[in-house]
Tab-separated table of C-alpha atoms in Angstrom:
chain	number	residue	atom	x	y	z
A	241	MET	CA	95.810	93.394	74.007
A	242	GLU	CA	98.352	90.655	73.758
A	243	ASN	CA	100.909	91.373	71.008
A	244	TYR	CA	102.754	87.973	71.258
A	245	LYS	CA	102.442	84.516	70.431
A	246	VAL	CA	102.480	81.578	72.808
A	247	LEU	CA	103.181	78.098	71.143
A	248	THR	CA	100.579	75.866	72.730
A	249	GLU	CA	100.386	72.881	70.445
A	250	GLU	CA	103.035	72.986	67.816
A	251	LEU	CA	106.612	73.581	67.528
A	252	PRO	CA	106.995	74.907	64.052
A	253	THR	CA	110.745	75.266	64.125
A	254	PRO	CA	113.516	73.983	66.123
A	255	HIS	CA	114.303	77.395	67.443
A	256	PHE	CA	112.229	78.856	70.192
A	257	TYR	CA	111.929	80.263	73.617
A	258	LEU	CA	110.810	79.005	76.892
A	259	VAL	CA	109.718	81.448	79.590
A	260	SER	CA	109.515	80.254	83.029
A	261	PHE	CA	107.985	81.735	85.996
A	262	ASP	CA	108.416	80.561	89.669
A	263	ASN	CA	107.403	82.282	92.615
A	264	ASP	CA	109.668	83.164	95.395
A	265	ASP	CA	109.123	79.980	97.566
A	266	SER	CA	108.657	77.665	94.473
A	267	THR	CA	105.241	76.800	95.259
A	268	PHE	CA	103.736	78.167	92.088
A	269	GLY	CA	105.390	78.423	88.635
A	270	PHE	CA	104.499	77.850	84.876
A	271	ASP	CA	106.389	77.492	81.500
A	272	ASP	CA	105.294	78.846	78.126
A	273	ILE	CA	107.023	78.500	74.686
A	274	LEU	CA	107.278	81.319	72.303
A	275	PRO	CA	108.714	81.601	68.935
A	276	THR	CA	110.712	84.732	68.967
A	277	LYS	CA	112.679	87.073	71.341
A	278	ALA	CA	110.001	89.952	70.670
A	279	ASP	CA	107.371	87.639	71.606
A	280	CYS	CA	109.155	86.969	74.764
A	281	ASP	CA	109.776	90.655	75.351
A	282	GLU	CA	106.074	91.478	75.109
A	283	TYR	CA	105.108	88.341	77.136
A	284	ILE	CA	107.353	89.262	79.895
A	285	VAL	CA	105.855	92.924	80.166
A	286	ASP	CA	102.419	91.134	80.273
A	287	MET	CA	103.498	88.651	82.953
A	288	THR	CA	105.132	91.135	84.991
A	289	HIS	CA	102.020	93.362	85.171
A	290	THR	CA	99.981	90.401	85.968
A	291	ILE	CA	102.345	89.329	88.939
A	292	THR	CA	102.590	92.915	90.212
A	293	SER	CA	99.086	93.806	89.950
A	294	GLY	CA	97.885	90.954	92.325
A	295	VAL	CA	96.123	88.808	89.554
A	296	PHE	CA	97.637	85.855	91.145
A	297	SER	CA	96.520	85.502	94.824
A	298	ARG	CA	99.431	85.328	97.388
A	299	VAL	CA	102.122	85.904	94.376
A	300	ASP	CA	103.577	89.149	94.266
A	301	LYS	CA	107.179	88.371	93.441
A	302	GLY	CA	109.076	85.629	91.580
A	303	VAL	CA	111.762	85.077	88.938
A	304	ILE	CA	111.369	84.807	85.176
A	305	VAL	CA	113.866	82.767	83.268
A	306	VAL	CA	114.100	82.844	79.437
A	307	LYS	CA	115.947	80.001	77.538
A	308	GLU	CA	116.601	80.003	73.808
A	309	TYR	CA	116.386	76.443	72.480
A	310	ASN	CA	118.102	75.472	69.494
A	311	LEU	CA	116.846	71.938	68.771
A	312	THR	CA	117.738	69.857	65.504
A	313	ASN	CA	115.289	68.989	62.829
A	314	GLU	CA	115.416	65.359	63.792
A	315	ASP	CA	114.541	66.551	67.613
A	316	ILE	CA	111.303	68.397	66.400
A	317	GLU	CA	110.357	65.502	64.338
A	318	TRP	CA	111.099	63.075	67.283
A	319	LEU	CA	108.767	65.130	69.085
A	320	GLU	CA	106.238	65.302	66.419
A	321	TYR	CA	106.339	68.883	66.678
A	322	ASP	CA	103.999	68.600	69.784
A	323	THR	CA	104.684	71.159	72.818
A	324	GLN	CA	103.420	68.843	75.229
A	325	ALA	CA	105.838	66.049	74.054
A	326	PHE	CA	108.682	68.717	74.590
A	327	PHE	CA	107.526	69.401	78.176
A	328	ASP	CA	107.154	65.694	78.883
A	329	ASN	CA	110.791	65.100	77.604
A	330	ARG	CA	112.332	68.540	78.161
A	331	GLU	CA	115.337	66.924	80.281
A	332	LYS	CA	116.448	65.447	77.146
A	333	PHE	CA	117.294	68.681	75.722
A	334	ASP	CA	119.209	70.276	78.562
A	335	ASP	CA	122.159	70.790	76.291
A	336	LYS	CA	120.370	72.801	73.645
A	337	TYR	CA	119.310	75.970	75.237
A	338	THR	CA	121.009	78.968	76.681
A	339	ILE	CA	119.621	81.251	79.308
A	340	VAL	CA	119.286	84.636	77.763
A	341	GLU	CA	117.553	86.378	80.406
A	342	THR	CA	116.819	86.168	84.290
A	343	LEU	CA	114.358	88.659	86.022
A	344	LYS	CA	113.475	88.935	89.373
A	345	ILE	CA	109.915	90.490	89.846
A	346	GLY	CA	108.355	92.212	92.411
A	347	TYR	CA	111.576	92.339	94.895
């Protein structure tokens, strides 16, 4: 059972984590936003199992990168607290994150 929370619609605070997965040839990938580092850790365990167990066809290895974002309240208001707005404008916040973890899975 999932013990973590993925933020799919609303960014409740300016501080959150973005977890990105890309397979080894960059033909497949996805991003999810999580509210806490503990959520990220649980999510990574789940995704690592998903990747290595063959749930994704033709994906058996890749890289997971965790970025910690610290936006301002004004940034969040500009985004109207919307996660899709964040994804659509993510490049505007390239100076507001730190990479906290990079993991190679299946190598």
